[in-house]
Amino acid sequence: MAKKLSVIQWLAWFYCANFLFIVALSHWPGLTDAEGRLMGLFAIDPVDDIFHLISGLLAGVVAVKSRAWSVNYFKYAGIPYAIDAVTGILFGVEFLNGDVFTEGLHHADFTVQTVLRNGPHILIPVTMLWIGYWLAKRTDRAT
């Protein structure tokens, strides 16, 4: 009989599907503008694709492995996305694709477009940390 998945493991599967969907979506014909930005907002380069792919595959691996692995995934995998959001808004440069190292820091940009552009990388770590530190303590460890 198959072991029942915990809520945290189901959420890891959800993150797996979402990250893999992001990779597929970024290559969907008609969703990028003339400058290659997804929906006119997100400039997704090959490094971003690789990071999203690794994040998705890792989420799937931890979901299969155990609840404890899934909890640790949520506690730690969102940190790079949080750094990316902070550097994107406060310094106008991305962290995940290495621009912060090649271009250096720019000025803070609190425009609506910048906040929307960094929105996913704000939402991802907030929800991941909430799942890892708050929800994991309140869900049944035996499931």
PDB file of C-alpha atoms in Angstrom:
ATOM      1  CA  MET A   1       0.000   0.000   0.000  1.00  0.00           C
ATOM      2  CA  ALA A   2       1.290   3.436  -0.931  1.00  0.00           C
ATOM      3  CA  LYS A   3       2.216   5.831   1.832  1.00  0.00           C
ATOM      4  CA  LYS A   4      -0.202   8.740   2.212  1.00  0.00           C
ATOM      5  CA  LEU A   5       1.312  12.099   1.295  1.00  0.00           C
ATOM      6  CA  SER A   6       1.310  14.902   3.830  1.00  0.00           C
ATOM      7  CA  VAL A   7      -0.090  18.353   3.076  1.00  0.00           C
ATOM      8  CA  ILE A   8       3.484  19.634   2.846  1.00  0.00           C
ATOM      9  CA  GLN A   9       4.364  16.963   0.269  1.00  0.00           C
ATOM     10  CA  TRP A  10       1.274  17.851  -1.779  1.00  0.00           C
ATOM     11  CA  LEU A  11       2.388  21.482  -1.711  1.00  0.00           C
ATOM     12  CA  ALA A  12       5.843  20.412  -2.889  1.00  0.00           C
ATOM     13  CA  TRP A  13       4.143  18.678  -5.845  1.00  0.00           C
ATOM     14  CA  PHE A  14       2.217  21.903  -6.485  1.00  0.00           C
ATOM     15  CA  TYR A  15       5.478  23.892  -6.542  1.00  0.00           C
ATOM     16  CA  CYS A  16       7.022  21.257  -8.810  1.00  0.00           C
ATOM     17  CA  ALA A  17       4.168  21.662 -11.299  1.00  0.00           C
ATOM     18  CA  ASN A  18       4.271  25.460 -11.090  1.00  0.00           C
ATOM     19  CA  PHE A  19       8.013  25.783 -11.661  1.00  0.00           C
ATOM     20  CA  LEU A  20       7.880  23.368 -14.584  1.00  0.00           C
ATOM     21  CA  PHE A  21       4.887  25.286 -15.969  1.00  0.00           C
ATOM     22  CA  ILE A  22       6.916  28.520 -15.770  1.00  0.00           C
ATOM     23  CA  VAL A  23       9.650  26.912 -17.872  1.00  0.00           C
ATOM     24  CA  ALA A  24       7.099  25.762 -20.460  1.00  0.00           C
ATOM     25  CA  LEU A  25       5.233  29.079 -20.399  1.00  0.00           C
ATOM     26  CA  SER A  26       8.384  31.085 -21.034  1.00  0.00           C
ATOM     27  CA  HIS A  27       8.741  29.281 -24.384  1.00  0.00           C
ATOM     28  CA  TRP A  28       5.065  29.384 -25.368  1.00  0.00           C
ATOM     29  CA  PRO A  29       4.641  31.040 -28.780  1.00  0.00           C
ATOM     30  CA  GLY A  30       2.816  34.361 -28.682  1.00  0.00           C
ATOM     31  CA  LEU A  31       3.373  35.091 -24.990  1.00  0.00           C
ATOM     32  CA  THR A  32       6.604  36.997 -25.479  1.00  0.00           C
ATOM     33  CA  ASP A  33       6.975  40.484 -26.918  1.00  0.00           C
ATOM     34  CA  ALA A  34       9.481  41.674 -29.534  1.00  0.00           C
ATOM     35  CA  GLU A  35      12.145  42.032 -26.837  1.00  0.00           C
ATOM     36  CA  GLY A  36      11.600  38.467 -25.617  1.00  0.00           C
ATOM     37  CA  ARG A  37       9.833  39.416 -22.374  1.00  0.00           C
ATOM     38  CA  LEU A  38       7.164  37.021 -21.149  1.00  0.00           C
ATOM     39  CA  MET A  39       3.831  38.880 -21.104  1.00  0.00           C
ATOM     40  CA  GLY A  40       5.818  42.076 -21.638  1.00  0.00           C
ATOM     41  CA  LEU A  41       7.156  41.987 -18.056  1.00  0.00           C
ATOM     42  CA  PHE A  42       9.505  39.112 -17.419  1.00  0.00           C
ATOM     43  CA  ALA A  43      12.839  38.833 -19.206  1.00  0.00           C
ATOM     44  CA  ILE A  44      13.507  35.129 -18.760  1.00  0.00           C
ATOM     45  CA  ASP A  45      16.928  34.086 -19.959  1.00  0.00           C
ATOM     46  CA  PRO A  46      18.413  30.564 -20.077  1.00  0.00           C
ATOM     47  CA  VAL A  47      19.852  30.913 -16.553  1.00  0.00           C
ATOM     48  CA  ASP A  48      16.356  31.717 -15.233  1.00  0.00           C
ATOM     49  CA  ASP A  49      14.992  28.675 -17.068  1.00  0.00           C
ATOM     50  CA  ILE A  50      17.651  26.453 -15.533  1.00  0.00           C
ATOM     51  CA  PHE A  51      16.955  27.827 -12.043  1.00  0.00           C
ATOM     52  CA  HIS A  52      13.186  27.324 -12.446  1.00  0.00           C
ATOM     53  CA  LEU A  53      13.758  23.820 -13.839  1.00  0.00           C
ATOM     54  CA  ILE A  54      16.047  22.849 -10.949  1.00  0.00           C
ATOM     55  CA  SER A  55      13.573  24.338  -8.433  1.00  0.00           C
ATOM     56  CA  GLY A  56      10.739  22.314  -9.964  1.00  0.00           C
ATOM     57  CA  LEU A  57      12.646  19.051 -10.200  1.00  0.00           C
ATOM     58  CA  LEU A  58      13.925  19.458  -6.651  1.00  0.00           C
ATOM     59  CA  ALA A  59      10.364  20.044  -5.417  1.00  0.00           C
ATOM     60  CA  GLY A  60       9.319  16.773  -7.066  1.00  0.00           C
ATOM     61  CA  VAL A  61      12.229  14.868  -5.537  1.00  0.00           C
ATOM     62  CA  VAL A  62      11.521  16.101  -2.001  1.00  0.00           C
ATOM     63  CA  ALA A  63       7.792  15.424  -2.415  1.00  0.00           C
ATOM     64  CA  VAL A  64       8.585  11.791  -3.210  1.00  0.00           C
ATOM     65  CA  LYS A  65      11.274  11.471  -0.537  1.00  0.00           C
ATOM     66  CA  SER A  66       9.509  12.578   2.662  1.00  0.00           C
ATOM     67  CA  ARG A  67       7.630  15.217   4.593  1.00  0.00           C
ATOM     68  CA  ALA A  68      10.826  16.286   6.364  1.00  0.00           C
ATOM     69  CA  TRP A  69      12.646  16.823   3.064  1.00  0.00           C
ATOM     70  CA  SER A  70       9.664  18.801   1.790  1.00  0.00           C
ATOM     71  CA  VAL A  71       9.680  21.014   4.891  1.00  0.00           C
ATOM     72  CA  ASN A  72      13.388  21.744   4.406  1.00  0.00           C
ATOM     73  CA  TYR A  73      12.769  22.525   0.733  1.00  0.00           C
ATOM     74  CA  PHE A  74      10.249  25.183   1.699  1.00  0.00           C
ATOM     75  CA  LYS A  75      12.511  26.593   4.416  1.00  0.00           C
ATOM     76  CA  TYR A  76      15.555  27.025   2.193  1.00  0.00           C
ATOM     77  CA  ALA A  77      14.714  26.960  -1.529  1.00  0.00           C
ATOM     78  CA  GLY A  78      12.885  30.292  -1.409  1.00  0.00           C
ATOM     79  CA  ILE A  79      15.905  32.213  -0.139  1.00  0.00           C
ATOM     80  CA  PRO A  80      17.465  32.828  -3.582  1.00  0.00           C
ATOM     81  CA  TYR A  81      14.096  34.088  -4.852  1.00  0.00           C
ATOM     82  CA  ALA A  82      13.858  36.468  -1.882  1.00  0.00           C
ATOM     83  CA  ILE A  83      17.326  37.803  -2.630  1.00  0.00           C
ATOM     84  CA  ASP A  84      16.307  38.235  -6.280  1.00  0.00           C
ATOM     85  CA  ALA A  85      13.231  40.241  -5.289  1.00  0.00           C
ATOM     86  CA  VAL A  86      15.184  42.480  -2.927  1.00  0.00           C
ATOM     87  CA  THR A  87      17.957  43.150  -5.442  1.00  0.00           C
ATOM     88  CA  GLY A  88      15.391  43.704  -8.200  1.00  0.00           C
ATOM     89  CA  ILE A  89      13.422  46.323  -6.309  1.00  0.00           C
ATOM     90  CA  LEU A  90      16.114  47.975  -4.202  1.00  0.00           C
ATOM     91  CA  PHE A  91      19.005  47.803  -6.662  1.00  0.00           C
ATOM     92  CA  GLY A  92      17.328  47.425 -10.082  1.00  0.00           C
ATOM     93  CA  VAL A  93      19.229  44.262 -10.984  1.00  0.00           C
ATOM     94  CA  GLU A  94      18.542  40.512 -10.872  1.00  0.00           C
ATOM     95  CA  PHE A  95      20.387  38.135  -8.577  1.00  0.00           C
ATOM     96  CA  LEU A  96      19.368  34.720  -9.930  1.00  0.00           C
ATOM     97  CA  ASN A  97      20.795  35.179 -13.411  1.00  0.00           C
ATOM     98  CA  GLY A  98      23.988  36.770 -12.106  1.00  0.00           C
ATOM     99  CA  ASP A  99      23.333  40.331 -13.299  1.00  0.00           C
ATOM    100  CA  VAL A 100      24.067  41.646  -9.814  1.00  0.00           C
ATOM    101  CA  PHE A 101      27.650  40.438 -10.288  1.00  0.00           C
ATOM    102  CA  THR A 102      28.116  41.467 -13.924  1.00  0.00           C
ATOM    103  CA  GLU A 103      26.251  44.792 -13.980  1.00  0.00           C
ATOM    104  CA  GLY A 104      26.665  45.934 -10.392  1.00  0.00           C
ATOM    105  CA  LEU A 105      23.992  47.661  -8.327  1.00  0.00           C
ATOM    106  CA  HIS A 106      21.698  50.341  -9.705  1.00  0.00           C
ATOM    107  CA  HIS A 107      19.127  52.619  -8.051  1.00  0.00           C
ATOM    108  CA  ALA A 108      15.959  51.635  -6.200  1.00  0.00           C
ATOM    109  CA  ASP A 109      12.903  51.398  -8.426  1.00  0.00           C
ATOM    110  CA  PHE A 110       9.464  51.269  -6.821  1.00  0.00           C
ATOM    111  CA  THR A 111       7.443  51.715 -10.014  1.00  0.00           C
ATOM    112  CA  VAL A 112       4.392  49.527 -10.561  1.00  0.00           C
ATOM    113  CA  GLN A 113       6.116  47.692 -13.421  1.00  0.00           C
ATOM    114  CA  THR A 114       9.146  46.851 -11.251  1.00  0.00           C
ATOM    115  CA  VAL A 115       6.981  45.611  -8.391  1.00  0.00           C
ATOM    116  CA  LEU A 116       4.923  43.496 -10.834  1.00  0.00           C
ATOM    117  CA  ARG A 117       8.089  42.185 -12.460  1.00  0.00           C
ATOM    118  CA  ASN A 118       9.438  41.160  -9.053  1.00  0.00           C
ATOM    119  CA  GLY A 119       6.037  40.049  -7.732  1.00  0.00           C
ATOM    120  CA  PRO A 120       6.536  36.332  -8.384  1.00  0.00           C
ATOM    121  CA  HIS A 121       9.882  36.429  -6.619  1.00  0.00           C
ATOM    122  CA  ILE A 122       8.212  38.161  -3.678  1.00  0.00           C
ATOM    123  CA  LEU A 123       5.296  35.716  -3.565  1.00  0.00           C
ATOM    124  CA  ILE A 124       7.444  32.583  -3.951  1.00  0.00           C
ATOM    125  CA  PRO A 125       9.665  33.048  -0.875  1.00  0.00           C
ATOM    126  CA  VAL A 126       6.852  34.446   1.271  1.00  0.00           C
ATOM    127  CA  THR A 127       4.666  31.409   0.615  1.00  0.00           C
ATOM    128  CA  MET A 128       7.572  28.970   0.819  1.00  0.00           C
ATOM    129  CA  LEU A 129       8.719  30.325   4.169  1.00  0.00           C
ATOM    130  CA  TRP A 130       5.128  30.351   5.428  1.00  0.00           C
ATOM    131  CA  ILE A 131       4.743  26.697   4.457  1.00  0.00           C
ATOM    132  CA  GLY A 132       8.133  25.683   5.872  1.00  0.00           C
ATOM    133  CA  TYR A 133       8.026  27.538   9.162  1.00  0.00           C
ATOM    134  CA  TRP A 134       4.349  28.098   9.967  1.00  0.00           C
ATOM    135  CA  LEU A 135       2.176  25.533   8.186  1.00  0.00           C
ATOM    136  CA  ALA A 136       4.565  22.633   8.732  1.00  0.00           C
ATOM    137  CA  LYS A 137       4.240  23.069  12.499  1.00  0.00           C
ATOM    138  CA  ARG A 138       0.451  23.024  12.282  1.00  0.00           C
ATOM    139  CA  THR A 139      -0.117  20.032  10.033  1.00  0.00           C
ATOM    140  CA  ASP A 140      -0.159  16.414  11.089  1.00  0.00           C
ATOM    141  CA  ARG A 141       3.312  14.871  10.841  1.00  0.00           C
ATOM    142  CA  ALA A 142       1.836  11.397  10.636  1.00  0.00           C
ATOM    143  CA  THR A 143       0.021  12.000   7.337  1.00  0.00           C
TER     144      THR A 143
END
